């Protein structure tokens, strides 16, 4: 399995700061935690491809997950080496990839005027937006009750959100409703990329469970999940119409408004059983 390394001092993930809390007519000086947000450059074969703002942890997962969900690499075995280094104004994730993949990436960059990690910036043609090819495999149906079980444990696993209240959490949940891994970041796309990177490293079967996200279900979230072969995405908030259409077309089960004992399924509802 591919290992990663870091050079130089690690950036802190959270920062303690003095605040004045005003509540019920009282003022209290105290200390609070805020999430760190640093520029992260994704560098392929010594050429920078994307710079985004991200939380400075599990950046090896971010690099691999982004490479897979953006279609830069076809599989984790194509990532020959990865190292996180400190740059002048942030962090750099250096990756070594095959020459043919790098050549394709350079051709792709020529048509891009900007890049933020959202998956859409700089795309010239609408048909180039959707990178999903074919249909995903969903696996066996999942009892709807397991979503409620995962939701009950979701907050407990989001340690950065408990400290700061300013990050998204994306979790991989098995068919029993047990959260197997979670990744957090200031950007929901970054958190999903980090989780996809973890799944690729650990060999998790993307058909044997579902992704649970604290964010809304945008088109980009559905697209990244589908490219990674994930068959089911459950969001605490609402989906967009474009996300629903993409999910319906590629075979992904998309659910939203997952709260307490409720979940609303927008595409391929047969994946859940009561």
PDB file of C-alpha atoms in Angstrom, residues 73-274:
ATOM      1  CA  UNK A  73      -5.927   8.969 -12.078  1.00  0.00           C
ATOM      2  CA  UNK A  74      -7.834   5.784 -12.838  1.00  0.00           C
ATOM      3  CA  UNK A  75      -6.819   4.008  -9.632  1.00  0.00           C
ATOM      4  CA  UNK A  76      -4.682   4.382  -6.493  1.00  0.00           C
ATOM      5  CA  UNK A  77      -1.927   2.248  -8.026  1.00  0.00           C
ATOM      6  CA  UNK A  78      -1.207   5.097 -10.461  1.00  0.00           C
ATOM      7  CA  UNK A  79      -0.073   7.344  -7.622  1.00  0.00           C
ATOM      8  CA  UNK A  80       3.600   6.436  -7.375  1.00  0.00           C
ATOM      9  CA  UNK A  81       4.554   8.779  -4.539  1.00  0.00           C
ATOM     10  CA  UNK A  82       2.993  11.485  -2.380  1.00  0.00           C
ATOM     11  CA  UNK A  83       4.562  13.910   0.078  1.00  0.00           C
ATOM     12  CA  UNK A  84       3.182  16.878   2.004  1.00  0.00           C
ATOM     13  CA  UNK A  85       5.626  19.780   2.229  1.00  0.00           C
ATOM     14  CA  UNK A  86       5.539  23.256   3.685  1.00  0.00           C
ATOM     15  CA  UNK A  87       5.487  25.991   1.035  1.00  0.00           C
ATOM     16  CA  UNK A  88       6.005  29.728   1.236  1.00  0.00           C
ATOM     17  CA  UNK A  89       2.398  30.559   2.126  1.00  0.00           C
ATOM     18  CA  UNK A  90       0.820  27.187   2.866  1.00  0.00           C
ATOM     19  CA  UNK A  91       1.217  23.496   2.182  1.00  0.00           C
ATOM     20  CA  UNK A  92       2.056  21.578  -0.977  1.00  0.00           C
ATOM     21  CA  UNK A  93       0.954  18.027  -1.773  1.00  0.00           C
ATOM     22  CA  UNK A  94       3.542  16.655  -4.192  1.00  0.00           C
ATOM     23  CA  UNK A  95       2.462  13.638  -6.250  1.00  0.00           C
ATOM     24  CA  UNK A  96       4.255  11.550  -8.846  1.00  0.00           C
ATOM     25  CA  UNK A  97       1.991  10.075 -11.521  1.00  0.00           C
ATOM     26  CA  UNK A  98       2.523   8.198 -14.834  1.00  0.00           C
ATOM     27  CA  UNK A  99       3.733  10.227 -17.806  1.00  0.00           C
ATOM     28  CA  UNK A 100       0.593   9.551 -19.850  1.00  0.00           C
ATOM     29  CA  UNK A 101      -1.630  10.789 -17.013  1.00  0.00           C
ATOM     30  CA  UNK A 102       0.525  13.873 -16.571  1.00  0.00           C
ATOM     31  CA  UNK A 103       0.414  14.604 -20.303  1.00  0.00           C
ATOM     32  CA  UNK A 104      -3.383  14.367 -20.269  1.00  0.00           C
ATOM     33  CA  UNK A 105      -3.464  16.665 -17.256  1.00  0.00           C
ATOM     34  CA  UNK A 106      -1.322  19.274 -19.033  1.00  0.00           C
ATOM     35  CA  UNK A 107      -3.650  19.173 -22.049  1.00  0.00           C
ATOM     36  CA  UNK A 108      -6.588  19.665 -19.726  1.00  0.00           C
ATOM     37  CA  UNK A 109      -4.945  22.625 -17.982  1.00  0.00           C
ATOM     38  CA  UNK A 110      -4.487  24.510 -21.253  1.00  0.00           C
ATOM     39  CA  UNK A 111      -8.247  25.091 -21.447  1.00  0.00           C
ATOM     40  CA  UNK A 112      -8.580  26.191 -17.829  1.00  0.00           C
ATOM     41  CA  UNK A 113      -8.481  29.837 -16.831  1.00  0.00           C
ATOM     42  CA  UNK A 114      -9.022  29.204 -13.104  1.00  0.00           C
ATOM     43  CA  UNK A 115      -9.070  26.303 -10.684  1.00  0.00           C
ATOM     44  CA  UNK A 116     -10.480  26.017  -7.176  1.00  0.00           C
ATOM     45  CA  UNK A 117     -11.162  22.341  -6.623  1.00  0.00           C
ATOM     46  CA  UNK A 118     -14.891  22.715  -7.221  1.00  0.00           C
ATOM     47  CA  UNK A 119     -14.711  20.577 -10.343  1.00  0.00           C
ATOM     48  CA  UNK A 120     -16.366  23.158 -12.607  1.00  0.00           C
ATOM     49  CA  UNK A 121     -14.112  26.196 -12.945  1.00  0.00           C
ATOM     50  CA  UNK A 122     -12.575  26.675 -16.364  1.00  0.00           C
ATOM     51  CA  UNK A 123     -14.683  24.054 -18.134  1.00  0.00           C
ATOM     52  CA  UNK A 124     -15.406  25.302 -21.659  1.00  0.00           C
ATOM     53  CA  UNK A 125     -18.243  22.997 -22.667  1.00  0.00           C
ATOM     54  CA  UNK A 126     -21.217  21.874 -20.612  1.00  0.00           C
ATOM     55  CA  UNK A 127     -20.776  18.252 -21.640  1.00  0.00           C
ATOM     56  CA  UNK A 128     -17.297  18.348 -20.137  1.00  0.00           C
ATOM     57  CA  UNK A 129     -18.796  19.006 -16.702  1.00  0.00           C
ATOM     58  CA  UNK A 130     -20.110  15.473 -16.200  1.00  0.00           C
ATOM     59  CA  UNK A 131     -17.200  13.044 -15.885  1.00  0.00           C
ATOM     60  CA  UNK A 132     -19.355  10.067 -14.879  1.00  0.00           C
ATOM     61  CA  UNK A 133     -19.071   7.266 -17.417  1.00  0.00           C
ATOM     62  CA  UNK A 134     -21.617   4.478 -17.231  1.00  0.00           C
ATOM     63  CA  UNK A 135     -23.573   3.518 -14.129  1.00  0.00           C
ATOM     64  CA  UNK A 136     -22.423   2.827 -10.596  1.00  0.00           C
ATOM     65  CA  UNK A 137     -23.130  -0.397  -8.720  1.00  0.00           C
ATOM     66  CA  UNK A 138     -25.228  -0.033  -5.590  1.00  0.00           C
ATOM     67  CA  UNK A 139     -24.959  -3.478  -4.043  1.00  0.00           C
ATOM     68  CA  UNK A 140     -27.607  -5.032  -1.816  1.00  0.00           C
ATOM     69  CA  UNK A 141     -30.418  -2.859  -0.381  1.00  0.00           C
ATOM     70  CA  UNK A 142     -29.827  -1.109   2.956  1.00  0.00           C
ATOM     71  CA  UNK A 143     -32.404  -0.984   5.792  1.00  0.00           C
ATOM     72  CA  UNK A 144     -33.561   2.603   6.227  1.00  0.00           C
ATOM     73  CA  UNK A 145     -33.120   2.284  10.005  1.00  0.00           C
ATOM     74  CA  UNK A 146     -29.340   2.153   9.638  1.00  0.00           C
ATOM     75  CA  UNK A 147     -29.350   5.779   8.480  1.00  0.00           C
ATOM     76  CA  UNK A 148     -30.850   6.806  11.815  1.00  0.00           C
ATOM     77  CA  UNK A 149     -28.212   4.740  13.617  1.00  0.00           C
ATOM     78  CA  UNK A 150     -25.401   6.473  11.736  1.00  0.00           C
ATOM     79  CA  UNK A 151     -26.961   9.892  12.360  1.00  0.00           C
ATOM     80  CA  UNK A 152     -27.087   9.195  16.092  1.00  0.00           C
ATOM     81  CA  UNK A 153     -23.304   8.666  16.123  1.00  0.00           C
ATOM     82  CA  UNK A 154     -22.400  11.234  13.461  1.00  0.00           C
ATOM     83  CA  UNK A 155     -21.848  14.229  15.740  1.00  0.00           C
ATOM     84  CA  UNK A 156     -19.686  12.219  18.118  1.00  0.00           C
ATOM     85  CA  UNK A 157     -17.242  11.446  15.304  1.00  0.00           C
ATOM     86  CA  UNK A 158     -16.943  15.081  14.163  1.00  0.00           C
ATOM     87  CA  UNK A 159     -14.299  16.249  16.622  1.00  0.00           C
ATOM     88  CA  UNK A 160     -13.293  19.320  14.602  1.00  0.00           C
ATOM     89  CA  UNK A 161     -16.913  20.427  14.251  1.00  0.00           C
ATOM     90  CA  UNK A 162     -17.433  20.063  17.999  1.00  0.00           C
ATOM     91  CA  UNK A 163     -14.438  22.307  18.621  1.00  0.00           C
ATOM     92  CA  UNK A 164     -15.079  24.935  15.959  1.00  0.00           C
ATOM     93  CA  UNK A 165     -18.561  24.553  14.436  1.00  0.00           C
ATOM     94  CA  UNK A 166     -17.044  25.513  11.070  1.00  0.00           C
ATOM     95  CA  UNK A 167     -16.319  22.310   9.165  1.00  0.00           C
ATOM     96  CA  UNK A 168     -18.178  19.715   7.127  1.00  0.00           C
ATOM     97  CA  UNK A 169     -18.024  16.025   7.927  1.00  0.00           C
ATOM     98  CA  UNK A 170     -18.260  13.168   5.415  1.00  0.00           C
ATOM     99  CA  UNK A 171     -18.421   9.597   6.699  1.00  0.00           C
ATOM    100  CA  UNK A 172     -18.312   6.089   5.253  1.00  0.00           C
ATOM    101  CA  UNK A 173     -21.042   3.968   6.841  1.00  0.00           C
ATOM    102  CA  UNK A 174     -21.378   0.190   6.528  1.00  0.00           C
ATOM    103  CA  UNK A 175     -24.635  -1.705   6.028  1.00  0.00           C
ATOM    104  CA  UNK A 176     -25.120  -2.032   9.791  1.00  0.00           C
ATOM    105  CA  UNK A 177     -25.068   1.749  10.223  1.00  0.00           C
ATOM    106  CA  UNK A 178     -21.596   1.810  11.793  1.00  0.00           C
ATOM    107  CA  UNK A 179     -19.362   4.732  10.869  1.00  0.00           C
ATOM    108  CA  UNK A 180     -16.088   3.221   9.668  1.00  0.00           C
ATOM    109  CA  UNK A 181     -14.255   6.469   8.857  1.00  0.00           C
ATOM    110  CA  UNK A 182     -14.879  10.190   8.753  1.00  0.00           C
ATOM    111  CA  UNK A 183     -13.033  13.108   7.232  1.00  0.00           C
ATOM    112  CA  UNK A 184     -13.626  16.789   8.046  1.00  0.00           C
ATOM    113  CA  UNK A 185     -12.704  19.965   6.202  1.00  0.00           C
ATOM    114  CA  UNK A 186     -13.788  23.563   5.733  1.00  0.00           C
ATOM    115  CA  UNK A 187     -14.872  22.564   2.226  1.00  0.00           C
ATOM    116  CA  UNK A 188     -17.407  19.805   1.711  1.00  0.00           C
ATOM    117  CA  UNK A 189     -15.720  18.772  -1.554  1.00  0.00           C
ATOM    118  CA  UNK A 190     -12.379  18.529   0.238  1.00  0.00           C
ATOM    119  CA  UNK A 191     -13.900  16.375   2.969  1.00  0.00           C
ATOM    120  CA  UNK A 192     -15.377  14.011   0.375  1.00  0.00           C
ATOM    121  CA  UNK A 193     -12.090  13.840  -1.517  1.00  0.00           C
ATOM    122  CA  UNK A 194     -10.305  12.983   1.726  1.00  0.00           C
ATOM    123  CA  UNK A 195     -12.802  10.196   2.412  1.00  0.00           C
ATOM    124  CA  UNK A 196     -12.431   8.854  -1.140  1.00  0.00           C
ATOM    125  CA  UNK A 197      -8.678   8.848  -0.618  1.00  0.00           C
ATOM    126  CA  UNK A 198      -9.083   6.877   2.611  1.00  0.00           C
ATOM    127  CA  UNK A 199     -11.374   4.377   0.892  1.00  0.00           C
ATOM    128  CA  UNK A 200      -8.854   3.840  -1.907  1.00  0.00           C
ATOM    129  CA  UNK A 201      -6.007   3.320   0.565  1.00  0.00           C
ATOM    130  CA  UNK A 202      -7.947   0.980   2.847  1.00  0.00           C
ATOM    131  CA  UNK A 203      -9.547  -1.043   0.061  1.00  0.00           C
ATOM    132  CA  UNK A 204     -13.097  -0.247   1.228  1.00  0.00           C
ATOM    133  CA  UNK A 205     -15.767  -1.621  -1.102  1.00  0.00           C
ATOM    134  CA  UNK A 206     -17.716   1.435  -2.401  1.00  0.00           C
ATOM    135  CA  UNK A 207     -20.808  -0.725  -2.963  1.00  0.00           C
ATOM    136  CA  UNK A 208     -20.902  -2.068   0.606  1.00  0.00           C
ATOM    137  CA  UNK A 209     -22.322   0.938   2.434  1.00  0.00           C
ATOM    138  CA  UNK A 210     -23.044   4.619   1.883  1.00  0.00           C
ATOM    139  CA  UNK A 211     -21.582   8.080   2.310  1.00  0.00           C
ATOM    140  CA  UNK A 212     -23.156  10.359   4.914  1.00  0.00           C
ATOM    141  CA  UNK A 213     -22.439  14.080   4.580  1.00  0.00           C
ATOM    142  CA  UNK A 214     -23.277  17.020   6.812  1.00  0.00           C
ATOM    143  CA  UNK A 215     -23.645  19.297   3.793  1.00  0.00           C
ATOM    144  CA  UNK A 216     -26.181  19.721   1.026  1.00  0.00           C
ATOM    145  CA  UNK A 217     -25.968  17.293  -1.893  1.00  0.00           C
ATOM    146  CA  UNK A 218     -24.624  19.366  -4.766  1.00  0.00           C
ATOM    147  CA  UNK A 219     -23.916  18.248  -8.317  1.00  0.00           C
ATOM    148  CA  UNK A 220     -20.187  18.120  -7.552  1.00  0.00           C
ATOM    149  CA  UNK A 221     -20.715  15.890  -4.511  1.00  0.00           C
ATOM    150  CA  UNK A 222     -22.760  13.401  -6.539  1.00  0.00           C
ATOM    151  CA  UNK A 223     -20.244  13.479  -9.362  1.00  0.00           C
ATOM    152  CA  UNK A 224     -17.253  12.823  -7.100  1.00  0.00           C
ATOM    153  CA  UNK A 225     -19.087   9.974  -5.369  1.00  0.00           C
ATOM    154  CA  UNK A 226     -20.117   8.374  -8.661  1.00  0.00           C
ATOM    155  CA  UNK A 227     -16.623   8.636 -10.168  1.00  0.00           C
ATOM    156  CA  UNK A 228     -15.321   6.834  -7.066  1.00  0.00           C
ATOM    157  CA  UNK A 229     -17.878   4.045  -7.604  1.00  0.00           C
ATOM    158  CA  UNK A 230     -19.939   4.923  -4.531  1.00  0.00           C
ATOM    159  CA  UNK A 231     -23.508   3.752  -4.977  1.00  0.00           C
ATOM    160  CA  UNK A 232     -25.330   5.744  -2.304  1.00  0.00           C
ATOM    161  CA  UNK A 233     -24.988   9.282  -0.940  1.00  0.00           C
ATOM    162  CA  UNK A 234     -27.018  10.501   2.033  1.00  0.00           C
ATOM    163  CA  UNK A 235     -27.029  14.203   2.956  1.00  0.00           C
ATOM    164  CA  UNK A 236     -28.333  15.948   6.039  1.00  0.00           C
ATOM    165  CA  UNK A 237     -29.446  18.894   3.911  1.00  0.00           C
ATOM    166  CA  UNK A 238     -31.174  19.212   0.539  1.00  0.00           C
ATOM    167  CA  UNK A 239     -29.984  18.138  -2.909  1.00  0.00           C
ATOM    168  CA  UNK A 240     -30.025  20.330  -6.000  1.00  0.00           C
ATOM    169  CA  UNK A 241     -32.110  19.489  -9.049  1.00  0.00           C
ATOM    170  CA  UNK A 242     -28.968  18.959 -11.139  1.00  0.00           C
ATOM    171  CA  UNK A 243     -27.597  16.577  -8.503  1.00  0.00           C
ATOM    172  CA  UNK A 244     -30.828  14.559  -8.589  1.00  0.00           C
ATOM    173  CA  UNK A 245     -30.733  14.307 -12.391  1.00  0.00           C
ATOM    174  CA  UNK A 246     -27.112  13.172 -12.367  1.00  0.00           C
ATOM    175  CA  UNK A 247     -27.802  10.605  -9.640  1.00  0.00           C
ATOM    176  CA  UNK A 248     -30.816   9.258 -11.519  1.00  0.00           C
ATOM    177  CA  UNK A 249     -28.846   8.984 -14.724  1.00  0.00           C
ATOM    178  CA  UNK A 250     -25.789   7.247 -13.285  1.00  0.00           C
ATOM    179  CA  UNK A 251     -27.568   4.819 -10.972  1.00  0.00           C
ATOM    180  CA  UNK A 252     -26.592   6.415  -7.662  1.00  0.00           C
ATOM    181  CA  UNK A 253     -29.106   6.464  -4.817  1.00  0.00           C
ATOM    182  CA  UNK A 254     -29.336  10.025  -3.520  1.00  0.00           C
ATOM    183  CA  UNK A 255     -31.077  10.904  -0.257  1.00  0.00           C
ATOM    184  CA  UNK A 256     -31.419  14.177   1.628  1.00  0.00           C
ATOM    185  CA  UNK A 257     -32.929  15.726   4.746  1.00  0.00           C
ATOM    186  CA  UNK A 258     -31.588  12.825   6.808  1.00  0.00           C
ATOM    187  CA  UNK A 259     -32.523  13.890  10.315  1.00  0.00           C
ATOM    188  CA  UNK A 260     -33.653  11.852  13.310  1.00  0.00           C
ATOM    189  CA  UNK A 261     -35.878   9.088  11.899  1.00  0.00           C
ATOM    190  CA  UNK A 262     -36.503  10.743   8.530  1.00  0.00           C
ATOM    191  CA  UNK A 263     -34.784  10.495   5.154  1.00  0.00           C
ATOM    192  CA  UNK A 264     -36.031  11.627   1.742  1.00  0.00           C
ATOM    193  CA  UNK A 265     -34.833   9.501  -1.199  1.00  0.00           C
ATOM    194  CA  UNK A 266     -34.642  11.346  -4.526  1.00  0.00           C
ATOM    195  CA  UNK A 267     -33.261   8.702  -6.900  1.00  0.00           C
ATOM    196  CA  UNK A 268     -33.336   4.910  -7.062  1.00  0.00           C
ATOM    197  CA  UNK A 269     -35.335   4.464  -3.828  1.00  0.00           C
ATOM    198  CA  UNK A 270     -35.202   0.677  -4.143  1.00  0.00           C
ATOM    199  CA  UNK A 271     -31.757   0.766  -2.529  1.00  0.00           C
ATOM    200  CA  UNK A 272     -33.429   1.357   0.848  1.00  0.00           C
ATOM    201  CA  UNK A 273     -35.837  -1.111   2.479  1.00  0.00           C
ATOM    202  CA  UNK A 274     -38.160  -0.313   5.370  1.00  0.00           C
TER     203      UNK A 274
END
